[in-house]
JSON list of C-alpha atoms in Angstrom, two decimals:
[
{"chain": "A", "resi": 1, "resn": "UNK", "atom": "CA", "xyz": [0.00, 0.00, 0.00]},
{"chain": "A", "resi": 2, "resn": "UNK", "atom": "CA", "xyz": [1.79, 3.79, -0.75]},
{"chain": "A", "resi": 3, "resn": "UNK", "atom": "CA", "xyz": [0.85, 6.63, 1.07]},
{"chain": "A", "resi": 4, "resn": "UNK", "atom": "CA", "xyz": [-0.82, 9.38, -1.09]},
{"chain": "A", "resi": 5, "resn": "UNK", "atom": "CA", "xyz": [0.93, 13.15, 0.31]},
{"chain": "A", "resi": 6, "resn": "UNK", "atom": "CA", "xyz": [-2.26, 15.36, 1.36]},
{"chain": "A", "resi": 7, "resn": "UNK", "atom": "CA", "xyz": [-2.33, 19.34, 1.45]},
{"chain": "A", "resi": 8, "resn": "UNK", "atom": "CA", "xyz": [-3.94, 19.30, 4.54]},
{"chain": "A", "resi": 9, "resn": "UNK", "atom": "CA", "xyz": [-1.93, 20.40, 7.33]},
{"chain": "A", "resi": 10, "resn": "UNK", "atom": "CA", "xyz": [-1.86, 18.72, 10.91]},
{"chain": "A", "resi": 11, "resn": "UNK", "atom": "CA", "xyz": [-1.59, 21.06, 13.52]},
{"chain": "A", "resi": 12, "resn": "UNK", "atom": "CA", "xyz": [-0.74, 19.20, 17.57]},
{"chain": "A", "resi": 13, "resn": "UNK", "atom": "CA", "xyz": [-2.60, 20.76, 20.50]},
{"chain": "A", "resi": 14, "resn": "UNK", "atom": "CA", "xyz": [0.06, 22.85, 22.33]},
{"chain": "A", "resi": 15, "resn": "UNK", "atom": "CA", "xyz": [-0.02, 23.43, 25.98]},
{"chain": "A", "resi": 16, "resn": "UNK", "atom": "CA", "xyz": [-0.38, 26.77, 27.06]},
{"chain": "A", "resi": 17, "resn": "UNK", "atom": "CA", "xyz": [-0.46, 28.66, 30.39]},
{"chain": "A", "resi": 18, "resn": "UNK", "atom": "CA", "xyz": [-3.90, 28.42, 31.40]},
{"chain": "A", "resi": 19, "resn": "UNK", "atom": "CA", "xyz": [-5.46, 32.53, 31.45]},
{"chain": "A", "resi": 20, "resn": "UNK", "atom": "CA", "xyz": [-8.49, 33.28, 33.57]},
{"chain": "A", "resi": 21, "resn": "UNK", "atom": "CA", "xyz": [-11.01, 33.17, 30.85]},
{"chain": "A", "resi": 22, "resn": "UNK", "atom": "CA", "xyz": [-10.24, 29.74, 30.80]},
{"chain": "A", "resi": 23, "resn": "UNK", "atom": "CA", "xyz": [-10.12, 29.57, 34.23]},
{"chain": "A", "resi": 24, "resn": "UNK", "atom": "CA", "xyz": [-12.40, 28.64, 36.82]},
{"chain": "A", "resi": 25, "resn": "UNK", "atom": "CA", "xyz": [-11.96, 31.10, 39.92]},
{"chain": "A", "resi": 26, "resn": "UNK", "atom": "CA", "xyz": [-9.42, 28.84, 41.45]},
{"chain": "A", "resi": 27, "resn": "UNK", "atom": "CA", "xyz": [-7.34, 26.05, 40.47]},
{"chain": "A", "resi": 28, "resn": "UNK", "atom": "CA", "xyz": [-5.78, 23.35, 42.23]},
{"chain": "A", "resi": 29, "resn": "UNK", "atom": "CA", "xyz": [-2.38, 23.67, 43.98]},
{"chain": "A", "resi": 30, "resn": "UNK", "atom": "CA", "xyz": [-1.25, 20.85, 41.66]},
{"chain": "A", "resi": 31, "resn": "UNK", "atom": "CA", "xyz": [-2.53, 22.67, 38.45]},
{"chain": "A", "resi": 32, "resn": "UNK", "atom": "CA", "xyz": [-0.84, 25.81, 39.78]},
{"chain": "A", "resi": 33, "resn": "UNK", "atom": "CA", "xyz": [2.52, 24.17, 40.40]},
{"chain": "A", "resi": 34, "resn": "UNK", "atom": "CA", "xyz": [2.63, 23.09, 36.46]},
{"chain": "A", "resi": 35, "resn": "UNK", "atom": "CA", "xyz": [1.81, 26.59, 35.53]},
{"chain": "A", "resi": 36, "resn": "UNK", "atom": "CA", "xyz": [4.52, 27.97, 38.13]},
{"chain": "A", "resi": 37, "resn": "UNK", "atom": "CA", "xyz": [6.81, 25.44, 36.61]},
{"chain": "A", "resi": 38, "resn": "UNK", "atom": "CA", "xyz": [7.54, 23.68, 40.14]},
{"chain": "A", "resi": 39, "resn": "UNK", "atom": "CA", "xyz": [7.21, 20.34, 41.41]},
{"chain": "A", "resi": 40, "resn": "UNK", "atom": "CA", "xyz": [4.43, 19.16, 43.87]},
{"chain": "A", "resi": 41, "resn": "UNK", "atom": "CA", "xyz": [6.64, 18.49, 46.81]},
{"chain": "A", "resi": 42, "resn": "UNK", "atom": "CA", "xyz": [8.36, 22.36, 46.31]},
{"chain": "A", "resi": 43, "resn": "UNK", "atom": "CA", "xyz": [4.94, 23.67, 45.91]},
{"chain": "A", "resi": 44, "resn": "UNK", "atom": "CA", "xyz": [3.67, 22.08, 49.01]},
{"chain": "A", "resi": 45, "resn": "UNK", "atom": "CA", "xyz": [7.13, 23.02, 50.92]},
{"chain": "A", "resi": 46, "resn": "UNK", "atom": "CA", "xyz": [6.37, 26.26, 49.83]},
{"chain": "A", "resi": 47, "resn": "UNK", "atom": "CA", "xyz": [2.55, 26.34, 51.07]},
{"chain": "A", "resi": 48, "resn": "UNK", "atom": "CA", "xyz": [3.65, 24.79, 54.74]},
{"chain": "A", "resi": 49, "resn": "UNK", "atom": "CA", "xyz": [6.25, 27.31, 54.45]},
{"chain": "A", "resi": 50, "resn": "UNK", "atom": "CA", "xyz": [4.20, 30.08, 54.21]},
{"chain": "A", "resi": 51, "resn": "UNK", "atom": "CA", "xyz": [6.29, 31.25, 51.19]},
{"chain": "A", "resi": 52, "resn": "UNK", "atom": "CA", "xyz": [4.12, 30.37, 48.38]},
{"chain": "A", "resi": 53, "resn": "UNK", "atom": "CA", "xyz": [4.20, 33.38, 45.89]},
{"chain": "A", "resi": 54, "resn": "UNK", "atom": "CA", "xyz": [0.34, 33.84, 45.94]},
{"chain": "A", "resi": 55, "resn": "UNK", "atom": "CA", "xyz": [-2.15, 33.53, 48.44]},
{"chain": "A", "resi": 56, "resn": "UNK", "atom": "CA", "xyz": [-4.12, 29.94, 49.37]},
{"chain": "A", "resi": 57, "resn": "UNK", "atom": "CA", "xyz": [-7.35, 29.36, 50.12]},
{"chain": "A", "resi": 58, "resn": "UNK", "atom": "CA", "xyz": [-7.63, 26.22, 52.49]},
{"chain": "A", "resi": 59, "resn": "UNK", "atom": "CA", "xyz": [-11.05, 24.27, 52.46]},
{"chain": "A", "resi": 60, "resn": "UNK", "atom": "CA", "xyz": [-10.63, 21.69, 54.85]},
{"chain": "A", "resi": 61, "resn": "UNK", "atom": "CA", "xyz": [-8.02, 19.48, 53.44]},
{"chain": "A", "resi": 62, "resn": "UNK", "atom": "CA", "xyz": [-8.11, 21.06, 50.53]},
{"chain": "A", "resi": 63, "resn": "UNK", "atom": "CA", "xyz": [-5.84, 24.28, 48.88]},
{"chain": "A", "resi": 64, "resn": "UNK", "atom": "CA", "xyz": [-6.94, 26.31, 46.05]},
{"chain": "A", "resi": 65, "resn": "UNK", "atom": "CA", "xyz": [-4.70, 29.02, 44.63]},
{"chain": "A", "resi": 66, "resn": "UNK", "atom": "CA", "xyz": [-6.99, 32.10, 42.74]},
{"chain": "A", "resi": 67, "resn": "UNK", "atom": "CA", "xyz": [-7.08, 32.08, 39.37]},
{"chain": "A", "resi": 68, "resn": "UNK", "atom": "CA", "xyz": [-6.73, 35.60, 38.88]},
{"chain": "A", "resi": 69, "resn": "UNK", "atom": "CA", "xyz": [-3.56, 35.76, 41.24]},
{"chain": "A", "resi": 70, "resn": "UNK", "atom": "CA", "xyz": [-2.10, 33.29, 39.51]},
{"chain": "A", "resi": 71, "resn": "UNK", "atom": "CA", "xyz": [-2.33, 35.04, 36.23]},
{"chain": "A", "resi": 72, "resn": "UNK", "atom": "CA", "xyz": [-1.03, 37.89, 37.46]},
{"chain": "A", "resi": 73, "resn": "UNK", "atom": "CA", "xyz": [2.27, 36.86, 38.91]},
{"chain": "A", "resi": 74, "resn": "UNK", "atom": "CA", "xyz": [2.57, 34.47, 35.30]},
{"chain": "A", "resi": 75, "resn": "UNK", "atom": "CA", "xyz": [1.93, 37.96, 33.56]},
{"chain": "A", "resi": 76, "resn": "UNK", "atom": "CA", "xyz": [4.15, 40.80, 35.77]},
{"chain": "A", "resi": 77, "resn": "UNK", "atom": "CA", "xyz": [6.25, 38.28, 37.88]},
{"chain": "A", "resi": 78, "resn": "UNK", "atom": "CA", "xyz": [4.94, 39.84, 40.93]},
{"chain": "A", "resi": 79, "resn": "UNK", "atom": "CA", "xyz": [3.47, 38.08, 43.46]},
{"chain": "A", "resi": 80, "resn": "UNK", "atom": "CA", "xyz": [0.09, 39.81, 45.48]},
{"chain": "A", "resi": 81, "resn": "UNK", "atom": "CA", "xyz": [1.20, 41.13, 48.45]},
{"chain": "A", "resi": 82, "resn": "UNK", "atom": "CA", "xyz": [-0.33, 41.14, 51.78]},
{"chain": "A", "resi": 83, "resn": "UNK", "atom": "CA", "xyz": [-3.17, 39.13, 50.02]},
{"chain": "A", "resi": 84, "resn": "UNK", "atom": "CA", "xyz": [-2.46, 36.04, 52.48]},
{"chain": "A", "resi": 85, "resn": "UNK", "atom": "CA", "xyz": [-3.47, 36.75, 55.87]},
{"chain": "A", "resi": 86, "resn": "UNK", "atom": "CA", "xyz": [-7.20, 36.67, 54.91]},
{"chain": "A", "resi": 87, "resn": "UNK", "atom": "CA", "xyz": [-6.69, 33.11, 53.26]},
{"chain": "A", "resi": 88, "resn": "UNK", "atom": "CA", "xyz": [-4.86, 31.57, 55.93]},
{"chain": "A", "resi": 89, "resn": "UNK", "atom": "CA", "xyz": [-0.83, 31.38, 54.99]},
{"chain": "A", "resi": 90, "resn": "UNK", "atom": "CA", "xyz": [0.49, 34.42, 56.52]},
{"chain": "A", "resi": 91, "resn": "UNK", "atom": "CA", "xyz": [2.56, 32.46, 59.37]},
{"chain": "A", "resi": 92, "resn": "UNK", "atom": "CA", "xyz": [4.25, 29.20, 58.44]},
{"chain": "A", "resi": 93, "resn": "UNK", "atom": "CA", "xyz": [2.68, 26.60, 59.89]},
{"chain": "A", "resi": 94, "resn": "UNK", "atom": "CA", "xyz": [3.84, 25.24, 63.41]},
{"chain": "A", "resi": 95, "resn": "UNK", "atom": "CA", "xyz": [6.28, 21.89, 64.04]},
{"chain": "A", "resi": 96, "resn": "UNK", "atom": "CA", "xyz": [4.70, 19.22, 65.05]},
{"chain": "A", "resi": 97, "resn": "UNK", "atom": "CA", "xyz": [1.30, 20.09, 63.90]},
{"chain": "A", "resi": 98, "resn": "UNK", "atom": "CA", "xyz": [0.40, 22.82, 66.97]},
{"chain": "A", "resi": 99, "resn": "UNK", "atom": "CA", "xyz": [-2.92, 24.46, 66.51]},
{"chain": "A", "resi": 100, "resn": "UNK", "atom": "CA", "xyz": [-2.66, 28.36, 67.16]},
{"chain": "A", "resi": 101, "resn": "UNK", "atom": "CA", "xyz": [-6.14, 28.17, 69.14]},
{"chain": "A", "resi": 102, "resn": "UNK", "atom": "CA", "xyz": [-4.75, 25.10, 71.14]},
{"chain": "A", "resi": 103, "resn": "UNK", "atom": "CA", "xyz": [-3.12, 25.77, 74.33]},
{"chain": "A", "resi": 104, "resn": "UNK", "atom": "CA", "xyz": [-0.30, 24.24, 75.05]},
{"chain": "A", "resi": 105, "resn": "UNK", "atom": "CA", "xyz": [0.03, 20.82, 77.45]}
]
C-alpha cells in the first residue's frame, strides 16, 4: 500500500499557560505548580512554608490558589502582596502540627 501526500496540514494541540477566561476562579495547587513550573513536593514546601508566591485558600483538606492571582504573577512576575493573611498562609505553619487556638500541654 503507498501513502498518497495530502495538502492538509496537521496542527498538535500545544499546551499553554492556562489565562483566567479559561479559568475557573481557582485552580488546584497541583494545576498551579505546572503553571509555576515547580514540582508538587516544592509547591507544598512552599505552602507549609508560608512562602508560596500567591495567596491559598484552604477548604478543609483542601488548597486552592486564585485564578486571577495566579495570572497575574505568570503575567508581571509579581506576586500579590499582603493578600495572604485573609486566606490563611500568613505564618508558616507550626512543628509538630500545633494548633494556634490550642493551648499548650
Amino acid at each position: 500500500m503507498q501513502l498518497i501526500p495530502t495538502n492538509k496540514e496537521v496542527t498538535m494541540p500545544t499546551t499553554s499557560t492556562p489565562t483566567t477566561s479559561t479559568l475557573r476562579a481557582t485552580v488546584t495547587a497541583p494545576e498551579a505548580f505546572r503553571a509555576l513550573g515547580i514540582n508538587r513536593t516544592t509547591g507544598y514546601r512552599l505552602i507549609a512554608d508560608g512562602t508560596f508566591p500567591i495567596p491559598v485558600i484552604r477548604l478543609g483538606r483542601q488548597i486552592r490558589i486564585p485564578a486571577a492571582a495566579l495570572e497575574r504573577l505568570l503575567d508581571t512576575g509579581v506576586a500579590a502582596a499582603s493578600e495572604g493573611s485573609a486566606f490563611g498562609n500568613s505564618a508558616p505553619a507550626e512543628p509538630g502540627g500545633s494548633r494556634p487556638d490550642k493551648e499548650p500541654d
